[in-house]
Coordinates of C-alpha atoms and ligand atoms in Angstrom, one line a residue:
M1 CA 78.7 139.3 78.5
A2 CA 81.8 141.2 77.1
H3 CA 84.9 139.1 76.9
S4 CA 88.3 140.4 78.0
K5 CA 91.2 140.1 75.6
A6 CA 93.0 137.5 77.6
L7 CA 90.2 135.0 77.6
L8 CA 91.3 131.3 77.5
V9 CA 89.8 129.3 74.7
L10 CA 89.7 125.5 75.1
E11 CA 89.7 122.9 72.4
N12 CA 88.6 119.3 72.3
F13 CA 91.4 116.7 72.4
I14 CA 90.7 114.0 69.8
D15 CA 93.2 111.4 68.5
G16 CA 96.1 113.2 70.1
K17 CA 95.3 116.6 68.6
F18 CA 93.6 119.8 69.8
V19 CA 90.6 120.4 67.6
P20 CA 88.6 123.7 67.6
C21 CA 84.8 123.5 67.9
C22 CA 82.3 125.5 65.9
S23 CA 80.5 126.8 69.0
Y24 CA 81.5 127.7 72.5
I25 CA 80.0 128.3 75.9
D26 CA 81.2 130.7 78.6
S27 CA 82.8 129.5 81.8
Y28 CA 82.9 131.8 84.8
N29 CA 85.5 132.5 87.5
P30 CA 83.3 132.0 90.6
S31 CA 85.3 134.3 92.8
T32 CA 84.9 137.3 90.5
G33 CA 81.8 136.6 88.5
D34 CA 83.7 137.3 85.3
V35 CA 83.9 135.0 82.2
Y36 CA 87.2 133.1 82.6
C37 CA 87.3 130.9 79.5
R38 CA 85.4 129.6 76.6
V39 CA 84.6 125.9 76.4
P40 CA 83.7 123.9 73.3
D41 CA 80.0 123.3 73.0
S42 CA 80.5 119.8 71.6
G43 CA 77.7 117.6 70.3
K44 CA 77.2 114.4 68.4
E45 CA 79.7 115.2 65.7
E46 CA 82.6 115.8 68.1
V47 CA 81.7 112.8 70.2
E48 CA 81.5 110.7 67.0
A49 CA 85.1 111.7 66.1
A50 CA 86.3 111.0 69.6
V51 CA 84.7 107.6 69.8
K52 CA 86.1 106.7 66.4
A53 CA 89.7 107.7 67.5
A54 CA 89.2 105.7 70.8
K55 CA 87.9 102.7 68.9
D56 CA 90.9 102.8 66.4
A57 CA 93.4 103.0 69.3
F58 CA 91.9 100.1 71.2
P59 CA 93.6 97.1 69.5
I60 CA 97.1 98.4 70.1
W61 CA 96.6 99.9 73.6
S62 CA 94.7 96.8 74.8
S63 CA 97.5 94.5 73.6
K64 CA 100.2 96.3 75.6
S65 CA 101.3 94.5 78.8
P66 CA 100.2 95.9 82.1
L67 CA 103.8 96.8 82.8
E68 CA 104.0 99.0 79.7
R69 CA 100.8 100.7 80.6
S70 CA 101.9 101.1 84.2
Q71 CA 105.1 102.9 83.1
I72 CA 103.1 105.4 81.0
L73 CA 100.7 106.1 83.9
N74 CA 103.6 106.7 86.2
K75 CA 105.1 109.1 83.8
L76 CA 101.9 111.0 83.6
A77 CA 101.8 111.2 87.4
D78 CA 105.3 112.7 87.3
L79 CA 104.3 115.3 84.8
I80 CA 101.2 116.4 86.7
E81 CA 103.3 116.6 89.9
H82 CA 105.9 118.7 88.1
D83 CA 103.2 121.2 87.1
L84 CA 101.3 120.9 90.4
E85 CA 101.3 124.7 91.1
A86 CA 100.0 125.6 87.6
F87 CA 97.2 122.9 87.9
A88 CA 96.3 124.1 91.4
Q89 CA 96.1 127.7 90.4
A90 CA 93.9 126.8 87.4
E91 CA 91.6 124.5 89.5
S92 CA 91.1 127.2 92.1
K93 CA 90.3 129.9 89.5
D94 CA 88.0 127.7 87.5
Q95 CA 86.1 126.1 90.4
G96 CA 86.3 128.8 93.1
K97 CA 88.0 126.5 95.6
A98 CA 90.7 127.7 98.1
I99 CA 94.1 127.4 96.5
T100 CA 95.4 125.6 99.6
F101 CA 92.8 122.9 99.1
A102 CA 93.7 122.6 95.4
R103 CA 97.4 122.4 96.3
T104 CA 97.0 119.8 99.0
V105 CA 94.0 117.8 98.0
D106 CA 92.9 118.0 94.3
I107 CA 96.1 118.0 92.3
P108 CA 98.2 115.6 94.5
R109 CA 95.3 113.2 94.4
A110 CA 94.9 113.5 90.6
A111 CA 98.6 112.6 90.2
Y112 CA 98.3 109.8 92.8
N113 CA 95.3 108.3 90.9
F114 CA 97.6 107.5 88.0
R115 CA 100.4 106.3 90.3
F116 CA 98.0 104.1 92.3
F117 CA 96.5 102.3 89.3
A118 CA 99.9 102.1 87.7
S119 CA 100.8 100.0 90.7
S120 CA 97.6 98.1 91.3
I121 CA 97.2 96.9 87.7
L122 CA 100.4 94.8 88.2
H123 CA 99.0 92.8 91.1
H124 CA 95.7 91.4 90.0
T125 CA 95.2 87.7 89.8
T126 CA 92.4 85.7 88.2
E127 CA 90.7 82.6 89.6
C128 CA 91.2 78.9 89.0
T129 CA 89.4 75.9 90.3
E130 CA 89.9 72.2 89.7
M131 CA 87.0 69.7 89.2
A132 CA 89.0 66.5 89.5
T133 CA 86.0 64.1 89.2
M134 CA 85.2 65.6 85.8
G135 CA 88.8 66.0 84.7
C136 CA 88.4 69.7 84.4
V137 CA 90.0 72.9 85.4
H138 CA 88.2 76.2 85.3
Y139 CA 89.9 79.5 85.2
T140 CA 88.8 83.1 84.6
S141 CA 90.4 85.6 82.2
R142 CA 89.8 89.3 82.2
A143 CA 90.1 91.6 79.2
P144 CA 89.4 95.4 78.7
V145 CA 85.9 96.2 77.5
G146 CA 86.5 98.7 74.7
V147 CA 85.8 102.5 74.6
A148 CA 84.8 103.8 78.1
G149 CA 82.7 106.9 78.4
L150 CA 83.7 108.9 81.5
I151 CA 81.5 111.8 82.8
S152 CA 82.6 113.8 85.8
P153 CA 81.2 116.7 87.9
W154 CA 82.5 120.2 88.8
N155 CA 83.3 119.9 92.5
L156 CA 86.7 118.0 92.4
P157 CA 87.3 118.3 88.6
L158 CA 90.7 116.8 87.9
Y159 CA 90.6 114.6 91.0
L160 CA 87.4 112.8 89.9
L161 CA 88.2 112.7 86.2
T162 CA 91.6 111.0 86.8
W163 CA 89.9 108.6 89.2
K164 CA 88.1 107.3 86.1
I165 CA 90.7 107.7 83.4
A166 CA 93.5 106.0 85.4
P167 CA 91.8 102.7 86.0
A168 CA 90.1 102.7 82.6
I169 CA 93.4 103.0 80.6
A170 CA 95.4 100.9 83.1
C171 CA 93.1 98.0 82.3
G172 CA 93.6 98.5 78.5
N173 CA 90.5 100.4 77.6
T174 CA 90.6 103.6 75.6
V175 CA 88.4 106.5 76.7
V176 CA 86.3 109.5 75.8
A177 CA 86.0 111.7 78.8
K178 CA 83.6 114.6 79.3
P179 CA 84.4 116.9 82.2
S180 CA 81.8 119.3 83.6
E181 CA 81.3 122.3 81.3
M182 CA 81.8 124.5 84.4
T183 CA 85.3 123.2 85.2
S184 CA 87.1 122.1 82.1
V185 CA 90.5 123.8 82.3
T186 CA 92.6 121.3 84.2
A187 CA 91.4 118.4 82.0
W188 CA 92.5 120.4 79.0
M189 CA 95.9 121.1 80.7
M190 CA 96.3 117.4 81.3
C191 CA 95.7 116.6 77.6
K192 CA 98.9 118.7 76.9
L193 CA 100.9 116.2 78.9
L194 CA 99.6 113.0 77.4
E195 CA 102.0 112.8 74.4
K196 CA 105.0 113.5 76.6
A197 CA 103.9 110.7 79.0
G198 CA 103.8 108.3 76.1
V199 CA 100.0 107.9 75.9
P200 CA 99.4 106.9 72.2
H201 CA 97.0 109.0 70.1
G202 CA 93.4 108.1 70.6
V203 CA 93.8 106.4 73.9
V204 CA 92.5 109.4 75.9
N205 CA 90.1 111.7 74.1
V206 CA 88.4 114.6 75.9
V207 CA 85.3 116.2 74.6
F208 CA 84.1 119.4 76.3
G209 CA 80.5 120.6 76.5
T210 CA 77.2 120.4 78.3
G211 CA 75.6 117.3 79.7
A212 CA 72.5 117.6 77.5
K213 CA 74.5 117.7 74.3
A214 CA 78.0 116.2 74.6
G215 CA 77.2 114.0 77.7
E216 CA 74.1 112.5 76.2
A217 CA 75.7 111.9 72.8
L218 CA 78.4 109.9 74.6
V219 CA 75.8 108.0 76.7
C220 CA 73.8 107.1 73.6
H221 CA 76.7 106.2 71.4
P222 CA 76.4 102.5 70.4
D223 CA 80.2 102.0 70.4
V224 CA 80.6 103.0 74.0
P225 CA 79.7 99.9 76.0
L226 CA 80.4 101.3 79.5
I227 CA 79.8 104.6 81.2
S228 CA 81.4 105.6 84.4
F229 CA 79.5 108.6 85.8
T230 CA 79.9 110.8 88.9
G231 CA 77.3 113.5 89.5
S232 CA 73.8 114.0 90.7
T233 CA 71.2 111.3 91.2
L234 CA 68.8 113.1 88.8
T235 CA 71.4 113.0 85.9
A236 CA 72.1 109.3 86.7
Q237 CA 68.4 108.5 86.3
R238 CA 68.5 110.1 82.8
I239 CA 71.7 108.2 81.9
M240 CA 70.1 104.9 83.0
E241 CA 67.1 105.6 80.8
K242 CA 69.2 106.7 77.8
S243 CA 71.7 103.8 78.0
A244 CA 69.0 101.1 78.7
P245 CA 68.4 100.4 75.0
H246 CA 72.1 99.5 74.6
C247 CA 72.3 97.5 77.9
K248 CA 75.4 99.5 78.9
R249 CA 77.5 98.7 81.9
L250 CA 77.1 101.6 84.4
S251 CA 79.1 102.8 87.4
L252 CA 77.2 105.6 89.1
E253 CA 78.7 107.6 92.0
L254 CA 76.0 110.0 93.1
G255 CA 74.9 112.5 95.8
G256 CA 74.8 112.1 99.6
K257 CA 73.0 113.4 102.7
N258 CA 75.7 112.3 105.1
P259 CA 75.1 112.0 108.8
A260 CA 77.6 112.4 111.6
I261 CA 76.5 110.8 114.9
V262 CA 78.2 112.2 118.0
F263 CA 77.7 110.1 121.2
D264 CA 78.2 111.6 124.6
D265 CA 81.5 109.8 125.1
A266 CA 83.0 111.2 122.0
D267 CA 86.4 113.1 122.2
L268 CA 85.1 116.5 121.3
T269 CA 88.5 118.0 120.8
Q270 CA 88.9 115.7 117.8
C271 CA 85.3 115.6 116.8
I272 CA 84.5 119.3 116.6
P273 CA 87.3 120.5 114.3
T274 CA 86.9 117.4 112.1
T275 CA 83.2 117.8 111.8
V276 CA 83.5 121.5 111.0
R277 CA 86.0 120.4 108.2
S278 CA 83.7 117.6 107.0
S279 CA 80.8 120.1 106.8
F280 CA 82.6 123.0 105.1
A281 CA 85.7 121.7 103.2
N282 CA 85.6 122.7 99.6
Q283 CA 82.6 125.0 100.4
G284 CA 80.6 121.9 101.4
E285 CA 80.8 120.9 97.8
I286 CA 82.1 117.3 98.3
C287 CA 79.7 114.4 98.0
L288 CA 81.1 113.1 101.3
C289 CA 80.5 116.3 103.3
T290 CA 78.5 116.0 106.5
S291 CA 75.2 117.9 106.4
R292 CA 73.2 116.3 109.3
I293 CA 74.9 116.2 112.7
F294 CA 73.1 114.1 115.4
V295 CA 74.4 114.9 118.9
Q296 CA 73.4 113.0 122.0
R297 CA 71.3 115.2 124.2
G298 CA 73.6 115.4 127.2
I299 CA 76.3 117.1 125.3
Y300 CA 74.1 118.9 122.7
S301 CA 74.4 122.5 124.2
E302 CA 78.1 122.2 124.7
F303 CA 78.6 120.8 121.2
L304 CA 76.6 123.5 119.6
K305 CA 78.5 126.3 121.4
R306 CA 81.9 124.9 120.5
F307 CA 80.9 123.9 117.0
V308 CA 79.7 127.3 116.1
A309 CA 82.8 129.0 117.6
E310 CA 85.0 126.7 115.4
A311 CA 82.9 127.3 112.3
K312 CA 83.3 131.0 112.7
K313 CA 87.1 130.6 112.5
W314 CA 86.8 129.5 108.9
K315 CA 88.0 132.3 106.7
V316 CA 85.9 133.0 103.6
G317 CA 87.4 135.1 100.8
N318 CA 89.6 135.3 97.7
P319 CA 90.4 131.6 96.9
A320 CA 93.9 132.7 95.7
D321 CA 94.7 133.8 99.3
P322 CA 96.5 130.8 100.9
T323 CA 95.0 131.6 104.3
V324 CA 91.4 131.3 103.0
D325 CA 89.5 128.1 104.0
V326 CA 86.3 128.7 102.1
G327 CA 86.3 130.0 98.5
A328 CA 83.4 130.7 96.1
L329 CA 80.6 128.4 95.3
I330 CA 80.5 127.1 91.7
S331 CA 77.9 129.4 90.2
K332 CA 75.4 132.2 90.9
E333 CA 72.5 129.7 90.4
H334 CA 74.0 127.2 92.8
L335 CA 74.6 130.0 95.4
E336 CA 71.0 131.0 95.2
K337 CA 69.9 127.4 95.5
V338 CA 72.0 126.9 98.6
R339 CA 70.7 130.1 100.2
S340 CA 67.1 129.1 99.5
Y341 CA 67.6 126.0 101.7
V342 CA 68.6 128.2 104.6
K343 CA 65.5 130.4 104.1
K344 CA 63.2 127.4 103.9
A345 CA 64.6 126.0 107.1
Q346 CA 64.1 129.3 108.8
A347 CA 60.5 129.5 107.6
E348 CA 59.9 126.1 109.1
G349 CA 61.1 127.4 112.5
A350 CA 64.7 126.3 112.5
R351 CA 67.4 128.5 114.1
V352 CA 70.4 129.8 112.1
L353 CA 73.2 130.0 114.6
C354 CA 75.9 131.5 112.3
G355 CA 76.6 132.3 108.7
E356 CA 74.0 133.2 106.1
G357 CA 71.7 136.0 107.2
V358 CA 73.3 136.2 110.7
N359 CA 76.9 137.3 110.2
S360 CA 78.2 139.8 107.6
L361 CA 80.7 138.8 105.0
A362 CA 83.5 141.2 104.2
L363 CA 85.0 140.5 100.7
P364 CA 88.0 142.1 99.0
T365 CA 87.1 144.6 96.3
G366 CA 87.9 142.3 93.4
N367 CA 85.6 139.6 94.8
Q368 CA 82.4 141.6 95.4
K369 CA 80.6 139.9 92.5
G370 CA 81.8 136.4 93.5
Y371 CA 79.5 133.6 94.7
F372 CA 80.5 133.5 98.4
M373 CA 78.7 132.3 101.4
L374 CA 79.6 132.0 105.1
P375 CA 79.7 128.5 106.8
T376 CA 76.2 128.2 108.1
V377 CA 75.0 126.2 111.1
I378 CA 71.3 125.5 111.5
A379 CA 69.8 124.0 114.7
E380 CA 66.3 122.7 115.6
V381 CA 65.5 121.5 112.1
K382 CA 62.9 118.8 111.7
D383 CA 64.0 115.5 110.2
E384 CA 61.4 115.9 107.4
S385 CA 62.6 119.4 106.5
C386 CA 64.0 119.6 102.9
C387 CA 67.3 120.9 104.5
M388 CA 67.6 117.5 106.3
Q389 CA 66.4 115.4 103.4
E390 CA 67.8 116.8 100.2
E391 CA 71.4 117.3 99.1
V392 CA 72.3 121.0 99.6
F393 CA 75.9 120.7 98.4
G394 CA 77.0 124.0 100.0
P395 CA 78.5 125.3 103.3
V396 CA 75.4 124.5 105.3
T397 CA 75.1 121.9 108.1
C398 CA 72.2 121.0 110.4
V399 CA 72.7 120.0 114.1
V400 CA 70.0 118.1 115.9
A401 CA 69.7 116.3 119.3
F402 CA 69.0 112.5 119.8
D403 CA 68.6 110.3 122.9
T404 CA 69.2 106.6 122.1
E405 CA 71.4 104.5 119.8
E406 CA 68.4 102.8 118.3
E407 CA 66.7 106.1 117.6
V408 CA 69.7 107.7 115.9
I409 CA 70.3 104.8 113.6
E410 CA 66.7 105.0 112.3
R411 CA 66.9 108.8 111.9
A412 CA 70.3 108.6 110.2
N413 CA 68.9 106.0 107.8
G414 CA 65.8 108.0 107.2
V415 CA 66.8 109.7 103.9
K416 CA 66.9 108.4 100.3
Y417 CA 70.7 108.6 100.1
G418 CA 73.4 106.3 101.6
L419 CA 76.9 107.5 100.7
A420 CA 79.0 108.3 103.8
A421 CA 78.4 108.4 107.6
T422 CA 80.6 109.3 110.5
V423 CA 80.3 107.9 114.0
W424 CA 82.0 109.5 117.1
S425 CA 82.3 107.5 120.3
S426 CA 85.1 106.1 122.4
N427 CA 83.1 102.8 122.9
V428 CA 84.5 100.3 120.4
G429 CA 81.6 98.0 120.6
R430 CA 79.2 100.8 119.9
V431 CA 81.0 102.1 116.9
H432 CA 81.1 98.6 115.3
R433 CA 77.4 98.0 116.1
V434 CA 76.3 101.4 114.7
A435 CA 78.6 101.1 111.6
Q436 CA 77.1 97.7 110.7
R437 CA 73.5 99.1 110.8
L438 CA 74.0 102.4 108.9
Q439 CA 72.8 102.3 105.3
S440 CA 75.9 103.8 103.9
G441 CA 78.6 102.8 101.5
L442 CA 81.3 104.3 103.7
V443 CA 81.4 104.7 107.5
W444 CA 84.2 106.6 109.2
T445 CA 84.5 106.3 113.0
N446 CA 86.4 109.0 114.9
C447 CA 87.7 110.5 111.7
W448 CA 86.6 111.7 108.2
L449 CA 87.8 111.2 104.7
V450 CA 90.6 108.8 105.5
R451 CA 90.8 106.7 102.4
D452 CA 92.7 103.6 101.3
L453 CA 92.1 103.6 97.5
N454 CA 92.4 99.8 97.5
L455 CA 89.0 99.5 99.2
P456 CA 85.5 100.0 97.7
F457 CA 84.2 103.5 97.3
G458 CA 80.6 104.2 96.5
G459 CA 77.1 104.6 97.8
M460 CA 73.9 102.7 98.6
K461 CA 70.3 103.6 97.8
A462 CA 70.1 106.8 95.7
S463 CA 73.8 107.4 96.2
G464 CA 74.9 105.1 93.5
I465 CA 75.3 101.8 91.8
G466 CA 78.6 100.0 91.9
R467 CA 81.9 100.7 93.7
E468 CA 85.3 102.1 92.6
G469 CA 88.7 101.1 94.1
A470 CA 91.6 98.8 93.1
K471 CA 89.6 95.6 92.7
D472 CA 86.2 97.2 92.0
S473 CA 87.5 99.5 89.2
Y474 CA 89.4 96.6 87.7
E475 CA 86.3 94.5 87.7
F476 CA 84.2 97.3 86.2
F477 CA 86.7 98.2 83.4
T478 CA 87.3 94.6 82.4
E479 CA 85.1 91.8 81.1
V480 CA 85.5 88.4 82.8
K481 CA 85.3 85.1 81.0
T482 CA 85.2 81.6 82.5
I483 CA 87.1 79.0 80.6
T484 CA 86.8 75.3 81.2
I485 CA 89.5 72.9 80.1
K486 CA 88.9 69.2 80.1
H487 CA 92.0 67.0 80.0
Ligands
NAD501 P1 75.5 116.8 87.3 O1 74.8 115.5 87.4 O2 74.7 118.0 87.0 O3 76.7 116.8 86.2 C1 77.7 115.8 86.3 C2 78.2 115.6 84.9 O4 77.2 115.0 84.1 C3 78.6 116.9 84.2 O5 79.7 116.6 83.4 C4 77.4 117.2 83.3 O6 77.7 117.9 82.2 C5 77.0 115.8 82.9 N1 75.6 115.6 82.5 C6 74.5 116.4 82.9 N2 73.4 116.0 82.2 C7 73.8 114.9 81.5 C8 73.1 114.0 80.6 N3 71.8 114.1 80.4 N4 73.8 113.0 80.0 C9 75.1 112.9 80.2 N5 75.8 113.7 81.0 C10 75.2 114.7 81.7 O7 76.3 117.0 88.7 P2 77.2 118.2 89.2 O8 76.2 119.3 89.6 O9 78.2 118.5 88.2 O10 77.9 117.6 90.5 C11 77.4 117.6 91.7 C12 76.8 116.3 92.1 O11 77.7 115.3 91.9 C13 76.3 116.2 93.5 O12 75.1 115.5 93.6 C14 77.4 115.4 94.2 O13 77.0 114.7 95.4 C15 77.7 114.4 93.1 N6 79.1 113.9 93.4 C16 79.2 112.5 93.7 C17 80.4 112.0 94.0 C18 80.5 110.5 94.4 O14 81.6 110.0 94.3 N7 79.5 109.9 94.8 C19 81.5 112.8 93.9 C20 81.4 114.1 93.5 C21 80.2 114.6 93.3

């Protein structure tokens, strides 16, 4: 592929300095299909240098008070907010997402991640118990673990990376982060702000490159005792294997196959636009996106008609256009994979009601080679179909009918994943009952993606191990010790 003159070339960020790499990989602009930037193809050597810098920085950083670290995190949040527009433009260009989404979701949340942990780190307490008969008091103390390895995916690049960096450094760890090789630009931009925010050299190191080379070198490094990973279940299995010889502490946030359950007493005026959003936001490339919609039989036809009409309103096109709802998918390979699921469902007798293969997609001239796909709604899909079992991670959602509460709980739980579920009903007793029985780390009722960062986030079954949140991330990124004092 020929490179244009204006190609952006990224460098690793190690010990407070940008360092060139000896080889690079191409990263594409998904909305045009052109090479957008060159990303370091780091390996063992670069990871070694980054881990050494992080290890050297640990004694000073870990001995700072929570208040000192909190002030630095807040300053970093200010700087990201100040450059919000530049970050949003870069995220949209690099990932393919609609600029409006990057402006209102990705970048504000990335800044807020630092602000949130800057605050929460000030409010943790440890435990103390008294054993009077033995003349003892017991108390716990918590200390940062050391060098944290942080590995993040391409769908919400800066949002998810900062969700790991912020708690890790707030707790006093130093980090080596490896963003996805497909979306590295905003992490590189953030590195430019670290010094101004007051982050000492070596506290945050970012190594760019592929999972197989840079990611695995980080996972296998003996001086990295904990790995926080967000990505696919398949990669997580590999990370577990590779880190097993070192007994590393792992936090794994993985894929989902998230159901929405719509009972016949649901408020459809709220449910339909929200469920269209939960299916197609960020091109359906959010781990929390709905991809199986179970609708009670009495309202199934009406729901389908209104849902398809609403889905058709979603505008697909140039992500830089602020009126666009659905941008480009991350890569050509991913687009082909998502399309193949629609074809397989059709071959099994399912009906595609709108989108892929049904409606035509008119794209602006500059976007003809981009990786676009219309929001696609599929009905009459069998529960055992791969479209209902596997994570598609694109703008595709399946709508099926159910009869009873008991039946729908069993069907909703009938996948290997257990990340998020949504329940729509105006019967309070029912939403509690169903929420309790769903095998899912998160259950939203009569809403979607309303988050309080204080509370645990994460999945059950193949959707992950561990939780993240104010208390959960604090526990993950610190080592607890129980001390007994006899007087
Ligand atoms: P992926 O697993 O392919 O890659 C994720 C990261 O891991 C990337 O940085 C990649 O380079 C790295 N990696 C790949 N192989 C590696 C290896 N052998 N060792 C170390 N690192 C390696 O996932 P993806 O395609 O980037 O992201 C999509 C997936 O992420 C979906 O399954 C989605 O559901 C999941 N996800 C989960 C959450 C959550 O919070 N549960 C959030 C967002 C995305």
